[in-house]
Amino acid sequence: GGVNREFLSYEDFIFFMLSEEDKANEVSVRYWFSCVDVDGDGRLNNMEMRSFYAVQLHRMQCMGHEIVPFEDMLCQMIDMIKPKNSDHFVVEDFLRPECAQVSGALFDALFNLNKYLQFEQRDPFMERQKREDEFETDWDRFACIDYNRLAMEEEAREEEAMEIDWVTVDDEDEDGEDFNSLGL
């Protein structure tokens, strides 16, 4: 039997984060493929994909976004990924080198509305810049950007804490009582 838990271990969380942030690597592709392949037949068919996409359609509607019909999304994905059989995807369709950078778009469409909408509204100039940056993988890019964001937040907290310390010292000096009560 499989492991029955109601929580993610640290290792599970790291595996998930790597899979979520870098959908271009083989381990991630296999992970997301297995999530969608509900019947375990090694093929992603329209029924399986449509059931996951229905949640995203509902979210688009609730958030007031333009609705992208399943058929339009699927047609776009077939055009980009070019599966050997247009009736279904197999994991090998996603693992071809020419598909590495676009295969994650299908999984984003099915699981991560924000990333899918970013993909839909992508700027060609930014895409070229992304291809030419120093990062080898999407994970490297994510880790660097998030590390810098966290470092800036920490720096802002430290600066705020220093300001509060100075305000406290200034307030104590203003009343003049603190030194006099000590007999100084």
Short mmCIF file of N, CA and C in Angstrom, two decimals:
data_model
loop_
_atom_site.label_atom_id
_atom_site.label_comp_id
_atom_site.label_asym_id
_atom_site.label_seq_id
_atom_site.Cartn_x
_atom_site.Cartn_y
_atom_site.Cartn_z
N GLY A 1 0.81 -1.20 0.00
CA GLY A 1 0.00 0.00 0.00
C GLY A 1 0.85 1.25 0.00
N GLY A 2 0.22 2.32 -0.41
CA GLY A 2 0.87 3.62 -0.44
C GLY A 2 0.86 4.28 0.93
N VAL A 3 1.58 5.35 1.04
CA VAL A 3 1.64 6.10 2.28
C VAL A 3 0.34 6.88 2.44
N ASN A 4 -0.30 6.77 3.58
CA ASN A 4 -1.56 7.47 3.84
C ASN A 4 -1.30 8.56 4.88
N ARG A 5 -1.23 9.81 4.41
CA ARG A 5 -0.97 10.93 5.32
C ARG A 5 -1.89 12.08 4.95
N GLU A 6 -2.06 12.95 5.90
CA GLU A 6 -2.87 14.14 5.66
C GLU A 6 -2.01 15.39 5.52
N PHE A 7 -0.70 15.21 5.37
CA PHE A 7 0.21 16.35 5.27
C PHE A 7 1.37 16.00 4.35
N LEU A 8 2.07 17.03 3.92
CA LEU A 8 3.26 16.84 3.11
C LEU A 8 4.48 16.81 4.02
N SER A 9 5.38 15.90 3.75
CA SER A 9 6.66 15.94 4.45
C SER A 9 7.48 17.05 3.80
N TYR A 10 8.60 17.40 4.39
CA TYR A 10 9.48 18.41 3.82
C TYR A 10 9.94 17.98 2.43
N GLU A 11 10.30 16.69 2.30
CA GLU A 11 10.75 16.18 1.01
C GLU A 11 9.64 16.28 -0.03
N ASP A 12 8.40 15.95 0.38
CA ASP A 12 7.26 16.07 -0.54
C ASP A 12 7.08 17.51 -1.00
N PHE A 13 7.20 18.44 -0.06
CA PHE A 13 7.03 19.85 -0.37
C PHE A 13 8.10 20.32 -1.36
N ILE A 14 9.34 19.95 -1.15
CA ILE A 14 10.44 20.33 -2.05
C ILE A 14 10.20 19.74 -3.43
N PHE A 15 9.81 18.47 -3.48
CA PHE A 15 9.52 17.82 -4.76
C PHE A 15 8.41 18.57 -5.48
N PHE A 16 7.35 18.93 -4.73
CA PHE A 16 6.24 19.67 -5.34
C PHE A 16 6.69 21.03 -5.84
N MET A 17 7.45 21.77 -5.03
CA MET A 17 7.91 23.11 -5.44
C MET A 17 8.79 23.03 -6.69
N LEU A 18 9.70 22.08 -6.73
CA LEU A 18 10.53 21.91 -7.92
C LEU A 18 9.67 21.60 -9.14
N SER A 19 8.67 20.74 -8.95
CA SER A 19 7.78 20.38 -10.06
C SER A 19 6.91 21.55 -10.49
N GLU A 20 6.49 22.36 -9.54
CA GLU A 20 5.62 23.51 -9.84
C GLU A 20 6.39 24.62 -10.54
N GLU A 21 7.60 24.88 -10.11
CA GLU A 21 8.34 26.03 -10.63
C GLU A 21 9.17 25.73 -11.87
N ASP A 22 9.41 24.46 -12.16
CA ASP A 22 10.19 24.11 -13.35
C ASP A 22 9.53 22.93 -14.06
N LYS A 23 8.52 23.25 -14.83
CA LYS A 23 7.77 22.20 -15.52
C LYS A 23 8.46 21.71 -16.79
N ALA A 24 9.67 22.17 -17.05
CA ALA A 24 10.39 21.77 -18.25
C ALA A 24 11.28 20.55 -18.03
N ASN A 25 11.48 20.13 -16.79
CA ASN A 25 12.37 18.98 -16.59
C ASN A 25 11.57 17.67 -16.56
N GLU A 26 12.25 16.59 -16.83
CA GLU A 26 11.59 15.29 -16.99
C GLU A 26 10.85 14.84 -15.74
N VAL A 27 11.43 15.03 -14.58
CA VAL A 27 10.78 14.60 -13.33
C VAL A 27 9.45 15.35 -13.16
N SER A 28 9.46 16.65 -13.41
CA SER A 28 8.24 17.45 -13.29
C SER A 28 7.19 17.03 -14.31
N VAL A 29 7.62 16.83 -15.54
CA VAL A 29 6.69 16.41 -16.59
C VAL A 29 6.02 15.09 -16.19
N ARG A 30 6.80 14.15 -15.71
CA ARG A 30 6.23 12.85 -15.30
C ARG A 30 5.29 13.02 -14.11
N TYR A 31 5.64 13.88 -13.18
CA TYR A 31 4.77 14.14 -12.01
C TYR A 31 3.41 14.68 -12.46
N TRP A 32 3.42 15.78 -13.24
CA TRP A 32 2.16 16.40 -13.65
C TRP A 32 1.38 15.48 -14.58
N PHE A 33 2.08 14.76 -15.44
CA PHE A 33 1.41 13.81 -16.34
C PHE A 33 0.64 12.79 -15.51
N SER A 34 1.28 12.24 -14.47
CA SER A 34 0.62 11.22 -13.65
C SER A 34 -0.57 11.81 -12.88
N CYS A 35 -0.51 13.10 -12.55
CA CYS A 35 -1.65 13.75 -11.88
C CYS A 35 -2.88 13.79 -12.80
N VAL A 36 -2.65 14.05 -14.07
CA VAL A 36 -3.76 14.18 -15.02
C VAL A 36 -4.22 12.81 -15.51
N ASP A 37 -3.32 11.86 -15.61
CA ASP A 37 -3.64 10.52 -16.11
C ASP A 37 -4.40 9.73 -15.05
N VAL A 38 -5.63 10.13 -14.82
CA VAL A 38 -6.45 9.57 -13.74
C VAL A 38 -6.66 8.07 -13.90
N ASP A 39 -6.89 7.61 -15.12
CA ASP A 39 -7.15 6.18 -15.32
C ASP A 39 -5.87 5.35 -15.44
N GLY A 40 -4.71 6.02 -15.44
CA GLY A 40 -3.43 5.30 -15.43
C GLY A 40 -3.10 4.54 -16.70
N ASP A 41 -3.71 4.96 -17.84
CA ASP A 41 -3.45 4.23 -19.09
C ASP A 41 -2.25 4.78 -19.87
N GLY A 42 -1.56 5.78 -19.31
CA GLY A 42 -0.39 6.33 -19.98
C GLY A 42 -0.72 7.32 -21.08
N ARG A 43 -2.00 7.73 -21.16
CA ARG A 43 -2.44 8.70 -22.17
C ARG A 43 -3.33 9.74 -21.50
N LEU A 44 -3.15 10.99 -21.89
CA LEU A 44 -4.04 12.05 -21.41
C LEU A 44 -5.09 12.26 -22.49
N ASN A 45 -6.34 11.92 -22.15
CA ASN A 45 -7.41 12.09 -23.12
C ASN A 45 -8.21 13.35 -22.79
N ASN A 46 -9.10 13.72 -23.70
CA ASN A 46 -9.90 14.95 -23.53
C ASN A 46 -10.72 14.94 -22.24
N MET A 47 -11.28 13.79 -21.89
CA MET A 47 -12.12 13.72 -20.70
C MET A 47 -11.30 14.04 -19.43
N GLU A 48 -10.11 13.47 -19.33
CA GLU A 48 -9.26 13.72 -18.17
C GLU A 48 -8.88 15.19 -18.09
N MET A 49 -8.42 15.74 -19.22
CA MET A 49 -7.99 17.14 -19.23
C MET A 49 -9.17 18.07 -18.99
N ARG A 50 -10.32 17.77 -19.58
CA ARG A 50 -11.49 18.62 -19.43
C ARG A 50 -11.94 18.70 -17.96
N SER A 51 -11.84 17.60 -17.24
CA SER A 51 -12.28 17.61 -15.83
C SER A 51 -11.41 18.55 -14.99
N PHE A 52 -10.10 18.59 -15.25
CA PHE A 52 -9.23 19.52 -14.52
C PHE A 52 -9.45 20.96 -15.00
N TYR A 53 -9.62 21.13 -16.30
CA TYR A 53 -9.79 22.47 -16.85
C TYR A 53 -11.10 23.11 -16.39
N ALA A 54 -12.11 22.29 -16.09
CA ALA A 54 -13.40 22.82 -15.62
C ALA A 54 -13.22 23.68 -14.37
N VAL A 55 -12.31 23.29 -13.50
CA VAL A 55 -12.03 24.07 -12.28
C VAL A 55 -11.44 25.43 -12.67
N GLN A 56 -10.53 25.43 -13.65
CA GLN A 56 -9.92 26.69 -14.09
C GLN A 56 -10.94 27.58 -14.79
N LEU A 57 -11.85 26.99 -15.57
CA LEU A 57 -12.91 27.77 -16.21
C LEU A 57 -13.77 28.47 -15.16
N HIS A 58 -14.10 27.74 -14.11
CA HIS A 58 -14.90 28.32 -13.02
C HIS A 58 -14.15 29.47 -12.36
N ARG A 59 -12.87 29.28 -12.12
CA ARG A 59 -12.05 30.34 -11.51
C ARG A 59 -11.97 31.56 -12.42
N MET A 60 -11.79 31.35 -13.75
CA MET A 60 -11.74 32.47 -14.70
C MET A 60 -13.04 33.27 -14.60
N GLN A 61 -14.15 32.55 -14.56
CA GLN A 61 -15.46 33.19 -14.49
C GLN A 61 -15.60 33.99 -13.18
N CYS A 62 -15.24 33.39 -12.06
CA CYS A 62 -15.34 34.05 -10.76
C CYS A 62 -14.45 35.29 -10.66
N MET A 63 -13.30 35.24 -11.32
CA MET A 63 -12.35 36.35 -11.24
C MET A 63 -12.59 37.40 -12.32
N GLY A 64 -13.59 37.17 -13.17
CA GLY A 64 -13.92 38.14 -14.21
C GLY A 64 -12.97 38.14 -15.39
N HIS A 65 -12.20 37.06 -15.55
CA HIS A 65 -11.29 36.96 -16.69
C HIS A 65 -12.05 36.51 -17.92
N GLU A 66 -11.48 36.83 -19.06
CA GLU A 66 -12.05 36.33 -20.31
C GLU A 66 -11.96 34.80 -20.28
N ILE A 67 -13.06 34.15 -20.61
CA ILE A 67 -13.11 32.69 -20.60
C ILE A 67 -12.43 32.14 -21.85
N VAL A 68 -11.50 31.22 -21.64
CA VAL A 68 -10.85 30.53 -22.75
C VAL A 68 -11.47 29.14 -22.80
N PRO A 69 -12.31 28.86 -23.80
CA PRO A 69 -12.95 27.55 -23.87
C PRO A 69 -11.94 26.41 -23.93
N PHE A 70 -12.32 25.27 -23.38
CA PHE A 70 -11.44 24.09 -23.36
C PHE A 70 -10.93 23.77 -24.75
N GLU A 71 -11.81 23.79 -25.74
CA GLU A 71 -11.43 23.42 -27.10
C GLU A 71 -10.35 24.35 -27.64
N ASP A 72 -10.44 25.65 -27.34
CA ASP A 72 -9.42 26.62 -27.79
C ASP A 72 -8.08 26.35 -27.12
N MET A 73 -8.12 26.13 -25.80
CA MET A 73 -6.89 25.84 -25.06
C MET A 73 -6.25 24.57 -25.60
N LEU A 74 -7.05 23.53 -25.78
CA LEU A 74 -6.52 22.25 -26.25
C LEU A 74 -5.93 22.38 -27.65
N CYS A 75 -6.59 23.09 -28.52
CA CYS A 75 -6.09 23.30 -29.89
C CYS A 75 -4.73 24.01 -29.85
N GLN A 76 -4.62 25.02 -29.00
CA GLN A 76 -3.35 25.74 -28.86
C GLN A 76 -2.25 24.80 -28.35
N MET A 77 -2.58 23.96 -27.38
CA MET A 77 -1.59 23.04 -26.81
C MET A 77 -1.17 22.00 -27.84
N ILE A 78 -2.12 21.51 -28.60
CA ILE A 78 -1.78 20.53 -29.66
C ILE A 78 -0.86 21.16 -30.68
N ASP A 79 -1.14 22.42 -31.05
CA ASP A 79 -0.29 23.14 -32.01
C ASP A 79 1.13 23.32 -31.47
N MET A 80 1.26 23.58 -30.18
CA MET A 80 2.59 23.82 -29.59
C MET A 80 3.35 22.52 -29.34
N ILE A 81 2.66 21.53 -28.79
CA ILE A 81 3.33 20.30 -28.36
C ILE A 81 3.46 19.30 -29.51
N LYS A 82 2.55 19.36 -30.46
CA LYS A 82 2.56 18.48 -31.63
C LYS A 82 2.65 16.99 -31.24
N PRO A 83 1.63 16.49 -30.56
CA PRO A 83 1.67 15.07 -30.16
C PRO A 83 1.61 14.17 -31.39
N LYS A 84 2.14 12.96 -31.24
CA LYS A 84 2.13 12.00 -32.36
C LYS A 84 0.69 11.66 -32.74
N ASN A 85 -0.20 11.62 -31.75
CA ASN A 85 -1.60 11.32 -31.99
C ASN A 85 -2.44 12.47 -31.43
N SER A 86 -3.22 13.12 -32.27
CA SER A 86 -3.96 14.30 -31.81
C SER A 86 -5.16 13.95 -30.91
N ASP A 87 -5.44 12.65 -30.72
CA ASP A 87 -6.53 12.24 -29.83
C ASP A 87 -6.11 12.20 -28.36
N HIS A 88 -4.81 12.15 -28.11
CA HIS A 88 -4.32 12.09 -26.74
C HIS A 88 -2.83 12.47 -26.69
N PHE A 89 -2.38 12.77 -25.49
CA PHE A 89 -0.95 13.02 -25.27
C PHE A 89 -0.37 11.82 -24.55
N VAL A 90 0.88 11.51 -24.83
CA VAL A 90 1.65 10.54 -24.05
C VAL A 90 2.84 11.31 -23.47
N VAL A 91 3.43 10.77 -22.43
CA VAL A 91 4.49 11.50 -21.74
C VAL A 91 5.65 11.84 -22.68
N GLU A 92 5.92 10.98 -23.65
CA GLU A 92 7.02 11.22 -24.58
C GLU A 92 6.78 12.49 -25.43
N ASP A 93 5.51 12.84 -25.65
CA ASP A 93 5.21 14.07 -26.40
C ASP A 93 5.79 15.29 -25.69
N PHE A 94 5.77 15.27 -24.36
CA PHE A 94 6.23 16.40 -23.57
C PHE A 94 7.75 16.42 -23.40
N LEU A 95 8.37 15.27 -23.57
CA LEU A 95 9.80 15.14 -23.26
C LEU A 95 10.71 15.42 -24.45
N ARG A 96 10.14 15.63 -25.62
CA ARG A 96 10.98 15.97 -26.78
C ARG A 96 11.66 17.31 -26.53
N PRO A 97 12.95 17.43 -26.88
CA PRO A 97 13.70 18.67 -26.60
C PRO A 97 13.01 19.94 -27.12
N GLU A 98 12.40 19.87 -28.29
CA GLU A 98 11.75 21.06 -28.84
C GLU A 98 10.48 21.45 -28.08
N CYS A 99 10.00 20.58 -27.20
CA CYS A 99 8.79 20.88 -26.42
C CYS A 99 9.10 21.29 -24.98
N ALA A 100 10.34 21.15 -24.58
CA ALA A 100 10.70 21.34 -23.17
C ALA A 100 10.17 22.66 -22.58
N GLN A 101 10.30 23.75 -23.31
CA GLN A 101 9.91 25.05 -22.75
C GLN A 101 8.42 25.35 -22.84
N VAL A 102 7.67 24.59 -23.63
CA VAL A 102 6.23 24.88 -23.76
C VAL A 102 5.34 23.81 -23.14
N SER A 103 5.89 22.64 -22.85
CA SER A 103 5.05 21.55 -22.36
C SER A 103 4.39 21.89 -21.02
N GLY A 104 5.06 22.68 -20.20
CA GLY A 104 4.48 23.06 -18.92
C GLY A 104 3.22 23.90 -19.05
N ALA A 105 3.02 24.54 -20.20
CA ALA A 105 1.84 25.39 -20.39
C ALA A 105 0.55 24.58 -20.25
N LEU A 106 0.54 23.34 -20.73
CA LEU A 106 -0.66 22.52 -20.59
C LEU A 106 -0.94 22.24 -19.12
N PHE A 107 0.08 21.90 -18.37
CA PHE A 107 -0.11 21.61 -16.94
C PHE A 107 -0.52 22.87 -16.18
N ASP A 108 0.02 24.03 -16.58
CA ASP A 108 -0.43 25.28 -15.97
C ASP A 108 -1.90 25.53 -16.29
N ALA A 109 -2.30 25.25 -17.52
CA ALA A 109 -3.71 25.45 -17.91
C ALA A 109 -4.63 24.59 -17.05
N LEU A 110 -4.16 23.42 -16.66
CA LEU A 110 -5.00 22.50 -15.89
C LEU A 110 -4.91 22.69 -14.38
N PHE A 111 -3.80 23.27 -13.89
CA PHE A 111 -3.59 23.34 -12.44
C PHE A 111 -3.29 24.72 -11.87
N ASN A 112 -2.74 25.64 -12.67
CA ASN A 112 -2.29 26.91 -12.11
C ASN A 112 -2.78 28.06 -12.99
N LEU A 113 -3.95 28.59 -12.64
CA LEU A 113 -4.59 29.61 -13.47
C LEU A 113 -3.70 30.85 -13.64
N ASN A 114 -3.06 31.29 -12.57
CA ASN A 114 -2.22 32.49 -12.67
C ASN A 114 -1.11 32.31 -13.69
N LYS A 115 -0.43 31.18 -13.65
CA LYS A 115 0.65 30.93 -14.62
C LYS A 115 0.10 30.76 -16.03
N TYR A 116 -1.06 30.14 -16.14
CA TYR A 116 -1.66 29.98 -17.47
C TYR A 116 -2.02 31.34 -18.06
N LEU A 117 -2.60 32.21 -17.24
CA LEU A 117 -2.96 33.54 -17.73
C LEU A 117 -1.71 34.35 -18.08
N GLN A 118 -0.65 34.18 -17.30
CA GLN A 118 0.63 34.83 -17.64
C GLN A 118 1.12 34.33 -18.99
N PHE A 119 0.99 33.03 -19.21
CA PHE A 119 1.41 32.44 -20.48
C PHE A 119 0.56 33.02 -21.62
N GLU A 120 -0.74 33.13 -21.41
CA GLU A 120 -1.65 33.64 -22.43
C GLU A 120 -1.34 35.10 -22.79
N GLN A 121 -0.89 35.87 -21.79
CA GLN A 121 -0.65 37.30 -22.00
C GLN A 121 0.83 37.63 -22.09
N ARG A 122 1.65 36.64 -22.41
CA ARG A 122 3.11 36.82 -22.41
C ARG A 122 3.54 37.86 -23.45
N ASP A 123 4.60 38.52 -23.10
CA ASP A 123 5.20 39.53 -23.96
C ASP A 123 6.36 38.86 -24.72
N PRO A 124 6.32 38.86 -26.06
CA PRO A 124 7.39 38.20 -26.83
C PRO A 124 8.78 38.72 -26.48
N PHE A 125 8.91 40.03 -26.20
CA PHE A 125 10.20 40.59 -25.84
C PHE A 125 10.69 39.98 -24.52
N MET A 126 9.78 39.87 -23.54
CA MET A 126 10.16 39.28 -22.25
C MET A 126 10.53 37.81 -22.40
N GLU A 127 9.83 37.10 -23.28
CA GLU A 127 10.13 35.69 -23.53
C GLU A 127 11.54 35.54 -24.09
N ARG A 128 11.91 36.42 -25.03
CA ARG A 128 13.26 36.37 -25.60
C ARG A 128 14.30 36.69 -24.53
N GLN A 129 14.00 37.69 -23.71
CA GLN A 129 14.91 38.06 -22.63
C GLN A 129 15.09 36.89 -21.66
N LYS A 130 14.00 36.19 -21.36
CA LYS A 130 14.05 35.03 -20.47
C LYS A 130 14.94 33.94 -21.07
N ARG A 131 14.84 33.72 -22.37
CA ARG A 131 15.66 32.69 -23.02
C ARG A 131 17.14 33.06 -23.01
N GLU A 132 17.43 34.36 -22.95
CA GLU A 132 18.82 34.81 -23.03
C GLU A 132 19.44 35.12 -21.67
N ASP A 133 18.67 34.95 -20.57
CA ASP A 133 19.25 35.26 -19.25
C ASP A 133 20.22 34.15 -18.82
N GLU A 134 20.85 34.34 -17.66
CA GLU A 134 21.91 33.43 -17.25
C GLU A 134 21.40 32.14 -16.62
N PHE A 135 20.08 32.02 -16.44
CA PHE A 135 19.54 30.85 -15.75
C PHE A 135 19.37 29.67 -16.70
N GLU A 136 19.78 28.50 -16.23
CA GLU A 136 19.66 27.31 -17.06
C GLU A 136 18.26 26.72 -17.00
N THR A 137 17.56 26.90 -15.87
CA THR A 137 16.23 26.31 -15.71
C THR A 137 15.27 27.34 -15.10
N ASP A 138 13.99 27.05 -15.21
CA ASP A 138 12.98 27.89 -14.57
C ASP A 138 13.14 27.86 -13.06
N TRP A 139 13.59 26.71 -12.51
CA TRP A 139 13.79 26.61 -11.07
C TRP A 139 14.90 27.58 -10.63
N ASP A 140 16.00 27.62 -11.37
CA ASP A 140 17.10 28.54 -11.03
C ASP A 140 16.60 29.99 -11.04
N ARG A 141 15.80 30.32 -12.04
CA ARG A 141 15.24 31.68 -12.16
C ARG A 141 14.33 31.97 -10.96
N PHE A 142 13.42 31.04 -10.65
CA PHE A 142 12.50 31.20 -9.53
C PHE A 142 13.27 31.37 -8.21
N ALA A 143 14.25 30.50 -7.98
CA ALA A 143 15.00 30.53 -6.72
C ALA A 143 15.73 31.86 -6.55
N CYS A 144 16.35 32.36 -7.60
CA CYS A 144 17.07 33.63 -7.53
C CYS A 144 16.11 34.79 -7.27
N ILE A 145 15.02 34.84 -8.01
CA ILE A 145 14.05 35.93 -7.85
C ILE A 145 13.44 35.89 -6.46
N ASP A 146 13.05 34.70 -6.00
CA ASP A 146 12.41 34.59 -4.69
C ASP A 146 13.41 34.88 -3.56
N TYR A 147 14.66 34.44 -3.72
CA TYR A 147 15.68 34.74 -2.72
C TYR A 147 15.87 36.26 -2.61
N ASN A 148 15.95 36.93 -3.75
CA ASN A 148 16.12 38.39 -3.73
C ASN A 148 14.91 39.08 -3.10
N ARG A 149 13.70 38.57 -3.39
CA ARG A 149 12.49 39.14 -2.80
C ARG A 149 12.53 38.98 -1.27
N LEU A 150 12.86 37.80 -0.80
CA LEU A 150 12.92 37.55 0.64
C LEU A 150 14.01 38.39 1.31
N ALA A 151 15.16 38.53 0.65
CA ALA A 151 16.25 39.34 1.20
C ALA A 151 15.81 40.81 1.33
N MET A 152 15.10 41.31 0.32
CA MET A 152 14.61 42.70 0.38
C MET A 152 13.57 42.87 1.50
N GLU A 153 12.70 41.88 1.66
CA GLU A 153 11.70 41.94 2.75
C GLU A 153 12.40 41.95 4.11
N GLU A 154 13.41 41.10 4.26
CA GLU A 154 14.15 41.03 5.52
C GLU A 154 14.87 42.35 5.80
N GLU A 155 15.48 42.92 4.76
CA GLU A 155 16.17 44.20 4.91
C GLU A 155 15.17 45.30 5.32
N ALA A 156 13.99 45.30 4.73
CA ALA A 156 12.96 46.30 5.07
C ALA A 156 12.53 46.13 6.52
N ARG A 157 12.37 44.86 6.97
CA ARG A 157 11.99 44.62 8.37
C ARG A 157 13.07 45.11 9.32
N GLU A 158 14.35 44.87 8.97
CA GLU A 158 15.45 45.31 9.82
C GLU A 158 15.50 46.84 9.89
N GLU A 159 15.31 47.50 8.76
CA GLU A 159 15.30 48.97 8.75
C GLU A 159 14.15 49.51 9.58
N GLU A 160 12.99 48.88 9.47
CA GLU A 160 11.82 49.30 10.25
C GLU A 160 12.09 49.11 11.74
N ALA A 161 12.71 48.00 12.10
CA ALA A 161 13.02 47.73 13.50
C ALA A 161 14.01 48.77 14.04
N MET A 162 14.99 49.17 13.22
CA MET A 162 15.95 50.19 13.65
C MET A 162 15.24 51.52 13.85
N GLU A 163 14.30 51.87 12.98
CA GLU A 163 13.55 53.12 13.13
C GLU A 163 12.75 53.11 14.41
N ILE A 164 12.14 51.98 14.73
CA ILE A 164 11.36 51.87 15.97
C ILE A 164 12.27 52.03 17.17
N ASP A 165 13.46 51.42 17.15
CA ASP A 165 14.42 51.56 18.25
C ASP A 165 14.80 53.02 18.45
N TRP A 166 15.06 53.77 17.36
CA TRP A 166 15.45 55.17 17.49
C TRP A 166 14.29 56.00 18.03
N VAL A 167 13.08 55.71 17.60
CA VAL A 167 11.91 56.45 18.10
C VAL A 167 11.78 56.22 19.60
N THR A 168 11.98 54.99 20.05
CA THR A 168 11.88 54.67 21.48
C THR A 168 12.93 55.43 22.26
N VAL A 169 14.16 55.47 21.79
CA VAL A 169 15.24 56.20 22.47
C VAL A 169 14.91 57.69 22.50
N ASP A 170 14.45 58.25 21.37
CA ASP A 170 14.11 59.67 21.33
C ASP A 170 12.99 60.00 22.30
N ASP A 171 11.98 59.15 22.39
CA ASP A 171 10.86 59.40 23.30
C ASP A 171 11.33 59.43 24.75
N GLU A 172 12.25 58.54 25.11
CA GLU A 172 12.75 58.50 26.49
C GLU A 172 13.57 59.75 26.80
N ASP A 173 14.31 60.26 25.83
CA ASP A 173 15.15 61.44 26.05
C ASP A 173 14.30 62.69 26.22
N GLU A 174 13.17 62.77 25.52
CA GLU A 174 12.38 63.99 25.52
C GLU A 174 11.82 64.36 26.89
N ASP A 175 11.39 63.39 27.67
CA ASP A 175 10.78 63.76 28.95
C ASP A 175 11.81 64.11 30.01
N GLY A 176 13.05 63.72 29.83
CA GLY A 176 14.13 64.11 30.73
C GLY A 176 14.05 63.46 32.09
N GLU A 177 13.00 62.78 32.39
CA GLU A 177 12.82 62.18 33.72
C GLU A 177 13.72 60.96 33.92
N ASP A 178 13.96 60.20 32.85
CA ASP A 178 14.68 58.95 32.99
C ASP A 178 16.05 59.14 33.63
N PHE A 179 16.82 60.14 33.20
CA PHE A 179 18.16 60.33 33.76
C PHE A 179 18.09 60.92 35.16
N ASN A 180 17.16 61.84 35.37
CA ASN A 180 17.06 62.48 36.67
C ASN A 180 16.62 61.51 37.76
N SER A 181 15.74 60.58 37.43
CA SER A 181 15.26 59.65 38.44
C SER A 181 16.36 58.71 38.90
N LEU A 182 17.43 58.58 38.11
CA LEU A 182 18.54 57.76 38.51
C LEU A 182 19.58 58.56 39.27
N GLY A 183 19.31 59.82 39.46
CA GLY A 183 20.22 60.68 40.20
C GLY A 183 21.40 61.13 39.37
N LEU A 184 21.25 61.16 38.03
CA LEU A 184 22.35 61.60 37.17
C LEU A 184 22.18 63.03 36.74
#
